[in-house]
Backbone as a printed PyTorch tensor [residue, N CA C, xyz], in Angstrom:
tensor([[[-147.1110, -130.4090, -171.5130],
         [-146.5280, -129.2850, -170.8080],
         [-147.4350, -128.9670, -169.6300]],

        [[-146.8340, -128.7380, -168.4860],
         [-147.5960, -128.4800, -167.2690],
         [-146.9140, -127.3380, -166.5040]],

        [[-147.6240, -126.2050, -166.3490],
         [-147.0750, -125.0760, -165.5920],
         [-147.2370, -125.3410, -164.1050]],

        [[-146.1580, -125.1490, -163.3400],
         [-146.1890, -125.4020, -161.9030],
         [-145.5770, -124.2320, -161.1470]],

        [[-146.2220, -123.8460, -160.0450],
         [-145.7160, -122.7240, -159.2480],
         [-144.3590, -123.0390, -158.6350]],

        [[-144.0520, -124.2950, -158.3660],
         [-142.7380, -124.6460, -157.7850],
         [-141.5910, -124.3230, -158.7430]],

        [[-141.9190, -124.0800, -160.0100],
         [-140.8920, -123.7660, -161.0040],
         [-140.5910, -122.2790, -161.1130]],

        [[-141.2920, -121.4570, -160.3280],
         [-141.0070, -120.0270, -160.2540],
         [-140.3150, -119.8070, -158.9120]],

        [[-139.0130, -119.5280, -158.9600],
         [-138.2020, -119.4800, -157.7470],
         [-137.5900, -118.0920, -157.5890]],

        [[-137.8430, -117.4710, -156.4340],
         [-137.2420, -116.1680, -156.1360],
         [-135.8350, -116.3800, -155.5960]],

        [[-134.9080, -115.5630, -156.0630],
         [-133.5270, -115.5890, -155.5820],
         [-133.0930, -114.1370, -155.3880]],

        [[-133.5930, -113.5060, -154.3120],
         [-133.3720, -112.0640, -154.1270],
         [-131.9180, -111.7010, -153.8190]],

        [[-131.6210, -110.4260, -154.0340],
         [-130.3130, -109.8890, -153.6700],
         [-130.1520, -109.9250, -152.1590]],

        [[-128.9220, -110.1060, -151.7280],
         [-128.6010, -110.1140, -150.3090],
         [-127.9390, -108.7890, -149.9880]],

        [[-128.6820, -107.8670, -149.3890],
         [-128.1420, -106.5480, -149.0860],
         [-127.7710, -105.8160, -150.3600]],

        [[-126.6820, -105.0530, -150.3230],
         [-126.2510, -104.2950, -151.5010],
         [-125.0030, -104.9050, -152.1360]],

        [[-124.7060, -106.1520, -151.7910],
         [-123.4740, -106.8010, -152.2600],
         [-123.5400, -107.2420, -153.7160]],

        [[-124.7480, -107.3510, -154.2710],
         [-124.8950, -107.8800, -155.6260],
         [-124.9900, -109.3990, -155.6400]],

        [[-124.8120, -110.0220, -154.4910],
         [-124.9040, -111.4800, -154.3770],
         [-126.3500, -111.8810, -154.0930]],

        [[-126.7250, -113.0640, -154.5390],
         [-128.0740, -113.5610, -154.2790],
         [-128.0970, -114.3800, -152.9960]],

        [[-129.2730, -114.5270, -152.4220],
         [-129.3960, -115.2590, -151.1580],
         [-129.1930, -116.7630, -151.3340]],

        [[-129.4650, -117.3010, -152.5340],
         [-129.3480, -118.7490, -152.7610],
         [-128.1830, -119.1190, -153.6620]],

        [[-127.3070, -118.1580, -153.9700],
         [-126.2150, -118.4110, -154.9040],
         [-126.7130, -118.3110, -156.3410]],

        [[-125.8080, -118.2450, -157.2750],
         [-126.2000, -118.1070, -158.6780],
         [-126.6950, -116.7010, -158.9750]],

        [[-127.3580, -116.5610, -160.1100],
         [-127.8620, -115.2490, -160.5230],
         [-129.0350, -114.8050, -159.6620]],

        [[-129.0390, -113.5330, -159.2290],
         [-130.1910, -113.0310, -158.4860],
         [-131.3660, -112.7720, -159.4300]],

        [[-132.5390, -112.7660, -158.8770],
         [-133.7460, -112.4750, -159.6590],
         [-134.7320, -113.6130, -159.5710]],

        [[-135.7070, -113.5700, -160.4380],
         [-136.7410, -114.5900, -160.4940],
         [-136.3170, -115.6440, -161.5070]],

        [[-136.3070, -116.8900, -161.1010],
         [-135.8970, -117.9620, -161.9880],
         [-137.1180, -118.7490, -162.4440]],

        [[-137.2430, -118.9480, -163.7580],
         [-138.3170, -119.7490, -164.3290],
         [-137.6860, -121.0580, -164.7870]],

        [[-138.0480, -122.1460, -164.1320],
         [-137.3630, -123.4290, -164.3040],
         [-138.1980, -124.3980, -165.1400]],

        [[-137.5280, -125.1000, -166.0680],
         [-138.1350, -126.1970, -166.8150],
         [-137.5500, -127.4770, -166.2390]],

        [[-138.4170, -128.3900, -165.8240],
         [-137.9710, -129.6850, -165.2990],
         [-138.3850, -130.7580, -166.3010]],

        [[-137.4520, -131.6290, -166.6380],
         [-137.7430, -132.6880, -167.6000],
         [-138.8020, -133.6450, -167.0850]],

        [[-139.3930, -134.4350, -167.9770],
         [-140.4070, -135.3970, -167.5380],
         [-139.7860, -136.4370, -166.6060]],

        [[-140.5480, -136.8550, -165.6040],
         [-140.0390, -137.8410, -164.6440],
         [-140.1770, -139.2580, -165.1620]],

        [[-141.0230, -139.4450, -166.1680],
         [-141.1740, -140.7720, -166.7800],
         [-141.5260, -140.6070, -168.2480]],

        [[-141.3290, -141.6580, -169.0170],
         [-141.6120, -141.6460, -170.4530],
         [-143.0460, -141.1980, -170.7170]],

        [[-143.2210, -140.2020, -171.5810],
         [-144.5530, -139.7380, -171.9580],
         [-145.1950, -138.7690, -170.9760]],

        [[-144.5070, -138.4570, -169.8680],
         [-145.0700, -137.5310, -168.8770],
         [-144.9240, -136.0920, -169.3660]],

        [[-145.7250, -135.2040, -168.7970],
         [-145.6330, -133.7860, -169.1250],
         [-144.3010, -133.2110, -168.6550]],

        [[-143.8170, -132.2210, -169.3810],
         [-142.6400, -131.4690, -168.9580],
         [-143.1360, -130.3570, -168.0400]],

        [[-142.5140, -130.2300, -166.8870],
         [-142.9040, -129.2300, -165.9050],
         [-142.2260, -127.8970, -166.2590]],

        [[-143.0260, -126.8410, -166.4710],
         [-142.5060, -125.5530, -166.9360],
         [-142.9680, -124.4160, -166.0290]],

        [[-142.5610, -123.1790, -166.3580],
         [-142.8800, -122.0300, -165.5080],
         [-143.4080, -120.8680, -166.3410]],

        [[-144.3560, -120.1340, -165.7550],
         [-144.9330, -118.9790, -166.4420],
         [-145.4340, -117.9660, -165.4210]],

        [[-145.2070, -116.6880, -165.7320],
         [-145.7640, -115.5750, -164.9480],
         [-146.6740, -114.7860, -165.8730]],

        [[-147.8770, -114.4700, -165.4050],
         [-148.8500, -113.7120, -166.1910],
         [-149.3310, -112.5430, -165.3400]],

        [[-149.3920, -111.3610, -165.9300],
         [-149.9070, -110.2160, -165.1760],
         [-151.3630, -110.4670, -164.8070]],

        [[-151.7380, -109.9930, -163.6450],
         [-153.1280, -110.1020, -163.2130],
         [-154.0080, -109.2050, -164.0860]],

        [[-153.4560, -108.0790, -164.4670],
         [-154.1920, -107.1330, -165.3170],
         [-154.3290, -107.6850, -166.7280]],

        [[-155.4970, -107.5030, -167.3020],
         [-155.7790, -107.9350, -168.6730],
         [-156.0550, -106.7360, -169.5790]],

        [[-155.6850, -105.5340, -169.0830],
         [-155.9900, -104.3010, -169.8150],
         [-154.7360, -103.5910, -170.3290]],

        [[-153.6380, -104.3300, -170.4880],
         [-152.4000, -103.7230, -170.9730],
         [-152.5230, -103.4710, -172.4670]],

        [[-152.1950, -102.2580, -172.8540],
         [-152.4040, -101.8250, -174.2330],
         [-151.1230, -101.1470, -174.7070]],

        [[-151.2110, -100.2170, -175.6220],
         [-150.0160,  -99.5430, -176.1440],
         [-149.1060,  -99.1060, -175.0010]],

        [[-147.7950,  -99.3040, -175.1960],
         [-146.8370,  -98.9190, -174.1720],
         [-145.4830,  -99.5410, -174.4370]],

        [[-144.5720,  -99.3740, -173.4860],
         [-143.2300,  -99.9210, -173.5670],
         [-143.1110, -101.0370, -172.5260]],

        [[-142.7160, -102.2250, -172.9740],
         [-142.6270, -103.4000, -172.1130],
         [-141.2170, -103.9570, -172.2120]],

        [[-140.5970, -104.2250, -171.0440],
         [-139.2020, -104.6650, -171.0400],
         [-138.9240, -105.5700, -169.8540]],

        [[-137.8860, -106.4030, -170.0130],
         [-137.4270, -107.2580, -168.9230],
         [-135.9450, -107.5420, -169.1410]],

        [[-135.1850, -107.6210, -168.0440],
         [-133.7910, -108.0450, -168.0990],
         [-133.7960, -109.5590, -167.9240]],

        [[-133.3160, -110.2680, -168.9480],
         [-133.4390, -111.7270, -168.9670],
         [-132.1020, -112.3630, -169.3330]],

        [[-131.7870, -113.4440, -168.6310],
         [-130.6820, -114.3260, -169.0010],
         [-131.3460, -115.6530, -169.3740]],

        [[-131.2680, -115.9970, -170.6380],
         [-131.9640, -117.1860, -171.1330],
         [-131.1860, -118.4560, -170.8320]],

        [[-131.9090, -119.5650, -170.8120],
         [-131.3310, -120.8720, -170.5270],
         [-130.4840, -121.3820, -171.6870]],

        [[-129.4670, -122.1410, -171.3400],
         [-128.6270, -122.7910, -172.3370],
         [-129.0340, -124.2600, -172.5010]],

        [[-129.9320, -124.7300, -171.6360],
         [-130.3850, -126.1200, -171.7100],
         [-131.0710, -126.3710, -173.0370]],

        [[-130.6570, -127.3930, -173.7830],
         [-131.2570, -127.6550, -175.0960],
         [-132.7470, -127.9910, -174.9850]],

        [[-133.5020, -127.5240, -175.9600],
         [-134.9140, -127.8980, -176.0490],
         [-135.8860, -127.0070, -175.3090]],

        [[-135.4400, -125.8260, -174.8570],
         [-136.3700, -124.9360, -174.1590],
         [-136.5820, -123.6470, -174.9530]],

        [[-137.6860, -122.9890, -174.6250],
         [-138.0140, -121.6860, -175.2050],
         [-138.2480, -120.7190, -174.0680]],

        [[-137.5480, -119.5920, -174.1030],
         [-137.7690, -118.5220, -173.1490],
         [-138.4700, -117.3920, -173.8840]],

        [[-139.4960, -116.8090, -173.2620],
         [-140.2700, -115.7900, -173.9720],
         [-140.7660, -114.7000, -173.0350]],

        [[-140.8390, -113.5020, -173.6050],
         [-141.5540, -112.3800, -172.9990],
         [-142.5560, -111.9750, -174.0670]],

        [[-143.8320, -111.9370, -173.7230],
         [-144.8020, -111.5950, -174.7470],
         [-146.0780, -111.0120, -174.1630]],

        [[-146.7450, -110.2350, -175.0090],
         [-148.0620, -109.6890, -174.7110],
         [-149.0490, -110.6270, -175.3870]],

        [[-150.1660, -110.9220, -174.6980],
         [-151.0830, -111.9400, -175.2170],
         [-152.5390, -111.5910, -174.9240]],

        [[-153.3550, -111.7060, -175.9410],
         [-154.8120, -111.6340, -175.7970],
         [-155.4190, -113.0030, -176.1110]],

        [[-155.0270, -113.5500, -177.2890],
         [-155.4760, -114.8760, -177.7110],
         [-154.5470, -115.3430, -178.8390]],

        [[-154.8590, -116.4700, -179.4520],
         [-153.9860, -117.0310, -180.4960],
         [-153.7920, -116.1110, -181.6980]],

        [[-154.6940, -115.1390, -181.8790],
         [-154.5910, -114.2440, -183.0360],
         [-154.2590, -112.8080, -182.6400]],

        [[-153.8750, -112.5970, -181.4020],
         [-153.4900, -111.2690, -180.9140],
         [-152.3090, -111.4620, -179.9620]],

        [[-151.0770, -111.3880, -180.5070],
         [-149.9000, -111.6990, -179.6980],
         [-148.6700, -110.9470, -180.2210]],

        [[-147.8340, -110.4830, -179.2750],
         [-146.5660, -109.8180, -179.5740],
         [-145.4810, -110.5920, -178.8250]],

        [[-144.5180, -111.1760, -179.5540],
         [-143.5340, -112.0780, -178.9330],
         [-142.0920, -111.6120, -179.0640]],

        [[-141.3190, -111.9330, -178.0220],
         [-139.8570, -111.9620, -178.0590],
         [-139.5080, -113.3660, -177.5720]],

        [[-138.9320, -114.2000, -178.4430],
         [-138.6440, -115.5860, -178.0820],
         [-137.2080, -115.9520, -178.4110]],

        [[-136.6210, -116.7490, -177.5180],
         [-135.2980, -117.3240, -177.7730],
         [-135.3920, -118.8320, -177.5920]],

        [[-134.8940, -119.5470, -178.5770],
         [-134.9010, -121.0070, -178.5570],
         [-133.4930, -121.4790, -178.2220]],

        [[-133.3570, -122.2510, -177.1510],
         [-132.0210, -122.6140, -176.6590],
         [-131.2110, -123.4010, -177.6800]],

        [[-131.8490, -124.2160, -178.5110],
         [-131.0790, -124.9990, -179.4790],
         [-130.4160, -124.1160, -180.5390]],

        [[-130.8500, -122.8600, -180.6710],
         [-130.2560, -121.9480, -181.6430],
         [-129.0630, -121.1710, -181.0920]],

        [[-128.8330, -121.2580, -179.7810],
         [-127.7210, -120.5500, -179.1410],
         [-126.4760, -121.4390, -179.2100]],

        [[-125.7620, -121.3580, -180.3040],
         [-124.6230, -122.2500, -180.5660],
         [-123.3050, -121.5900, -180.1520]],

        [[-122.5460, -122.2850, -179.3340],
         [-121.2680, -121.7300, -178.8710],
         [-120.2540, -121.5960, -180.0100]],

        [[-120.4620, -122.3080, -181.1150],
         [-119.5350, -122.2180, -182.2420],
         [-119.7250, -120.9390, -183.0600]],

        [[-120.7840, -120.1960, -182.7640],
         [-121.0710, -118.9570, -183.4900],
         [-120.8930, -117.7590, -182.5610]],

        [[-120.5980, -116.6090, -183.1380],
         [-120.4570, -115.3940, -182.3180],
         [-121.7890, -114.6530, -182.2050]],

        [[-122.8360, -115.1610, -182.8830],
         [-124.1560, -114.5300, -182.8260],
         [-125.2010, -115.5610, -182.4360]],

        [[-126.3860, -115.0670, -182.0980],
         [-127.5010, -115.9360, -181.7290],
         [-128.7990, -115.2680, -182.1700]],

        [[-129.7510, -116.0280, -182.7250],
         [-130.9880, -115.4110, -183.2040],
         [-131.9960, -115.1420, -182.0920]],

        [[-132.7920, -114.1070, -182.2970],
         [-133.9420, -113.8020, -181.4480],
         [-135.1470, -113.7220, -182.3800]],

        [[-136.2950, -114.1950, -181.9180],
         [-137.5110, -114.1800, -182.7340],
         [-138.4400, -113.0670, -182.2670]],

        [[-138.7450, -112.1580, -183.1770],
         [-139.7380, -111.1120, -182.9490],
         [-140.9490, -111.5050, -183.7920]],

        [[-142.1110, -111.6360, -183.1420],
         [-143.2810, -112.1720, -183.8410],
         [-144.5350, -111.3840, -183.4880]],

        [[-145.3600, -111.1300, -184.5020],
         [-146.7180, -110.6180, -184.3100],
         [-147.6690, -111.6700, -184.8640]],

        [[-148.5700, -112.1770, -184.0170],
         [-149.5910, -113.1250, -184.4640],
         [-150.8930, -112.3570, -184.6570]],

        [[-151.5900, -112.6560, -185.7520],
         [-152.8790, -112.0070, -185.9820],
         [-153.7670, -112.9080, -186.8240]],

        [[-155.0560, -112.5320, -186.9280],
         [-155.9900, -113.2720, -187.7800],
         [-155.6130, -113.0900, -189.2480]],

        [[-155.1680, -111.9090, -189.5810],
         [-154.7730, -111.6100, -190.9580],
         [-153.2980, -111.8780, -191.1400]],

        [[-152.6210, -111.0090, -191.8790],
         [-151.1840, -111.2100, -192.0820],
         [-150.4180, -111.0490, -190.7650]],

        [[-149.5040, -111.9640, -190.5090],
         [-148.6540, -111.8920, -189.3270],
         [-147.2710, -111.4220, -189.7600]],

        [[-146.4260, -111.0980, -188.7990],
         [-145.0880, -110.6120, -189.0900],
         [-144.1030, -111.3790, -188.2120]],

        [[-142.9390, -111.7170, -188.7660],
         [-141.9240, -112.4670, -188.0250],
         [-140.5450, -112.1030, -188.5670]],

        [[-139.6660, -111.7240, -187.6990],
         [-138.2730, -111.4380, -188.0720],
         [-137.3610, -112.1680, -187.0880]],

        [[-136.2050, -112.6000, -187.5840],
         [-135.2470, -113.3070, -186.7370],
         [-133.8650, -112.6840, -186.9000]],

        [[-133.6400, -111.5130, -186.3100],
         [-132.3110, -110.9080, -186.3950],
         [-131.3040, -111.6580, -185.5210]],

        [[-130.0370, -111.4870, -185.8360],
         [-128.9510, -112.0940, -185.0700],
         [-128.4750, -111.1190, -183.9850]],

        [[-128.3460, -111.6250, -182.7800],
         [-127.7950, -110.8290, -181.6820],
         [-126.2770, -111.0290, -181.6490]],

        [[-125.5110, -109.9930, -181.3040],
         [-124.0420, -110.1250, -181.2870],
         [-123.5140, -110.7380, -179.9860]],

        [[-124.3180, -111.5670, -179.3280],
         [-123.9240, -112.2110, -178.0700],
         [-124.7600, -113.4770, -177.9010]],

        [[-124.4210, -114.2460, -176.8770],
         [-125.1890, -115.4380, -176.5210],
         [-126.1110, -115.0720, -175.3580]],

        [[-127.4310, -115.1880, -175.5260],
         [-128.3880, -114.7780, -174.4990],
         [-128.2710, -115.5460, -173.1840]],

        [[-127.5700, -116.6740, -173.1950],
         [-127.4140, -117.4680, -171.9750],
         [-126.1880, -117.0400, -171.1560]],

        [[-125.3840, -116.1360, -171.6850],
         [-124.1390, -115.7680, -171.0070],
         [-124.2490, -114.5260, -170.1210]],

        [[-125.4070, -113.9010, -170.0830],
         [-125.5640, -112.7330, -169.2230],
         [-126.9450, -112.1270, -169.3740]],

        [[-127.2530, -111.1910, -168.5030],
         [-128.5500, -110.5180, -168.5600],
         [-128.5280, -109.4400, -169.6410]],

        [[-129.6130, -109.3670, -170.3960],
         [-129.7980, -108.3490, -171.4280],
         [-131.2270, -107.8530, -171.3400]],

        [[-131.4120, -106.5830, -171.6890],
         [-132.7600, -106.0110, -171.6720],
         [-133.4310, -106.2300, -173.0310]],

        [[-134.5750, -106.9170, -172.9920],
         [-135.4080, -107.1310, -174.1740],
         [-136.6320, -106.2420, -174.0140]],

        [[-136.9800, -105.5240, -175.0790],
         [-138.0510, -104.5260, -174.9630],
         [-138.8280, -104.4590, -176.2670]],

        [[-140.1310, -104.1840, -176.1310],
         [-140.8980, -103.7950, -177.3100],
         [-141.7650, -102.6070, -176.9510]],

        [[-141.8200, -101.6540, -177.8800],
         [-142.6540, -100.4660, -177.7460],
         [-143.8110, -100.6370, -178.7250]],

        [[-145.0130, -100.6820, -178.1910],
         [-146.2060, -100.9670, -178.9680],
         [-146.9980,  -99.6770, -179.1240]],

        [[-147.2060,  -99.2600, -180.3520],
         [-148.0080,  -98.0700, -180.6570],
         [-148.9790,  -98.4420, -181.7740]],

        [[-149.9620,  -97.5870, -182.0690],
         [-150.9140,  -97.9220, -183.1310],
         [-150.1930,  -98.2340, -184.4500]],

        [[-150.4110,  -99.4430, -184.9670],
         [-149.8570,  -99.8270, -186.2570],
         [-148.4020, -100.2500, -186.2800]],

        [[-147.7170, -100.2820, -185.1170],
         [-146.2860, -100.6280, -185.1170],
         [-145.8470, -101.1770, -183.7670]],

        [[-144.9460, -102.1760, -183.8380],
         [-144.2350, -102.6550, -182.6490],
         [-142.7400, -102.5230, -182.9590]],

        [[-142.0430, -101.7310, -182.1390],
         [-140.5960, -101.5280, -182.2860],
         [-139.8950, -102.3990, -181.2420]],

        [[-138.9240, -103.1970, -181.6950],
         [-138.1910, -104.1050, -180.8160],
         [-136.7910, -103.5520, -180.5390]],

        [[-136.3460, -103.7300, -179.2850],
         [-135.0410, -103.2530, -178.8330],
         [-134.3440, -104.3550, -178.0300]],

        [[-133.0240, -104.3620, -178.0760],
         [-132.2240, -105.2130, -177.2030],
         [-131.1250, -104.3390, -176.6250]],

        [[-131.0410, -104.3230, -175.3010],
         [-130.0600, -103.4880, -174.5850],
         [-130.1350, -102.0310, -175.0230]],

        [[-131.3590, -101.5460, -175.2550],
         [-131.5840, -100.1430, -175.6120],
         [-131.3540,  -99.8180, -177.0680]],

        [[-130.8840, -100.7770, -177.8600],
         [-130.6120, -100.5350, -179.2800],
         [-131.8120, -100.9920, -180.1130]],

        [[-132.3080, -100.0780, -180.9660],
         [-133.4290, -100.4150, -181.8420],
         [-132.9740, -101.4820, -182.8350]],

        [[-133.7460, -102.5900, -182.9220],
         [-133.3850, -103.7000, -183.7940],
         [-134.3170, -103.7890, -185.0000]],

        [[-135.6280, -103.7000, -184.7690],
         [-136.5700, -103.9440, -185.8630],
         [-137.9460, -103.3950, -185.5270]],

        [[-138.6530, -102.9100, -186.5690],
         [-140.0690, -102.5370, -186.4600],
         [-140.8870, -103.5810, -187.2120]],

        [[-141.9770, -104.0250, -186.6120],
         [-142.9360, -104.8930, -187.3020],
         [-144.2630, -104.1430, -187.4030]],

        [[-144.9200, -104.2640, -188.5670],
         [-146.1380, -103.4740, -188.8060],
         [-147.3160, -104.2960, -189.3260]],

        [[-147.1190, -105.5760, -189.6560],
         [-148.2260, -106.4090, -190.1440],
         [-148.8440, -107.1780, -188.9930]],

        [[-150.1450, -107.0410, -188.8090],
         [-150.8310, -107.8030, -187.7690],
         [-150.6520, -107.2600, -186.3710]],

        [[-150.4660, -105.9500, -186.2270],
         [-150.2940, -105.3400, -184.9090],
         [-151.6130, -105.4180, -184.1370]],

        [[-151.6260, -105.9890, -182.9280],
         [-152.8600, -106.0770, -182.1430],
         [-153.4290, -104.6970, -181.8210]],

        [[-154.7330, -104.6250, -181.7020],
         [-155.4110, -103.3690, -181.3480],
         [-156.4480, -103.5810, -180.2590]],

        [[-156.1360, -104.4750, -179.3210],
         [-156.9900, -104.7410, -178.1670],
         [-156.0930, -104.9040, -176.9380]],

        [[-156.6190, -104.7140, -175.7280],
         [-155.8050, -104.9120, -174.5240],
         [-155.6260, -106.3970, -174.1950]],

        [[-154.5740, -106.7010, -173.4240],
         [-154.3030, -108.0820, -173.0180],
         [-153.3650, -108.1220, -171.8290]],

        [[-152.5910, -109.2020, -171.7030],
         [-151.7060, -109.4450, -170.5590],
         [-150.2530, -109.5490, -171.0080]],

        [[-149.3400, -109.3470, -170.0670],
         [-147.9200, -109.5640, -170.3250],
         [-147.5270, -110.8810, -169.6590]],

        [[-146.7310, -111.6810, -170.3720],
         [-146.3560, -113.0090, -169.8890],
         [-144.8480, -113.1990, -170.0380]],

        [[-144.2440, -113.8110, -169.0270],
         [-142.8740, -114.2960, -169.0940],
         [-142.9600, -115.7990, -168.8790]],

        [[-142.3390, -116.5830, -169.7680],
         [-142.3640, -118.0070, -169.5300],
         [-141.1100, -118.6890, -170.0220]],

        [[-140.9390, -119.9100, -169.5390],
         [-139.8410, -120.7870, -169.9220],
         [-140.4700, -122.1560, -170.0490]],

        [[-140.4440, -122.7170, -171.2510],
         [-141.1910, -123.9490, -171.4730],
         [-140.4520, -124.8710, -172.4360]],

        [[-140.9550, -126.0830, -172.5290],
         [-140.4390, -127.0740, -173.4720],
         [-141.5470, -128.0620, -173.7780]],

        [[-141.5400, -128.5550, -175.0020],
         [-142.4970, -129.6100, -175.3600],
         [-141.8870, -130.9790, -175.0680]],

        [[-140.6550, -131.0090, -174.6140],
         [-140.0070, -132.2640, -174.2680],
         [-139.0120, -132.7480, -175.2920]],

        [[-138.9240, -132.0390, -176.4630],
         [-137.9270, -132.4820, -177.4430],
         [-136.7100, -131.5980, -177.4040]]])
């Protein structure tokens, strides 16, 4: 996996029309490009806040996830491998034959971690939805489109870190 700046593409709104300047959905696009040759790295995209002091608070993004098989789209707070708060969607789980799609809410920690996979009543690739987590001492509350979905309480981080948006694939 190789993160490349060329995979972060701005597609701003054109005036007040709601149309984008480059066509397609307006906003910031995080692109995954397949390997150019057998065994090569998959080219992916990631945005990381410059600030490393983000702590308790409410974090949200309006995201339309990819339908391309084999990718993971994520919004997460990160300090290190044992201090992480995740919202992840795996494209292979977004099945058109189903009326629901799973979202992964995860807390990584040195001790007990927490993971829930509730079903969303829509396909994340079919439109923009607001994904949010509210982080307070001892609890992370997850929301989708303003609706409370789940609280996780095991392994809640208690140190500051960064917020990350990424779109990646290991190539499978």
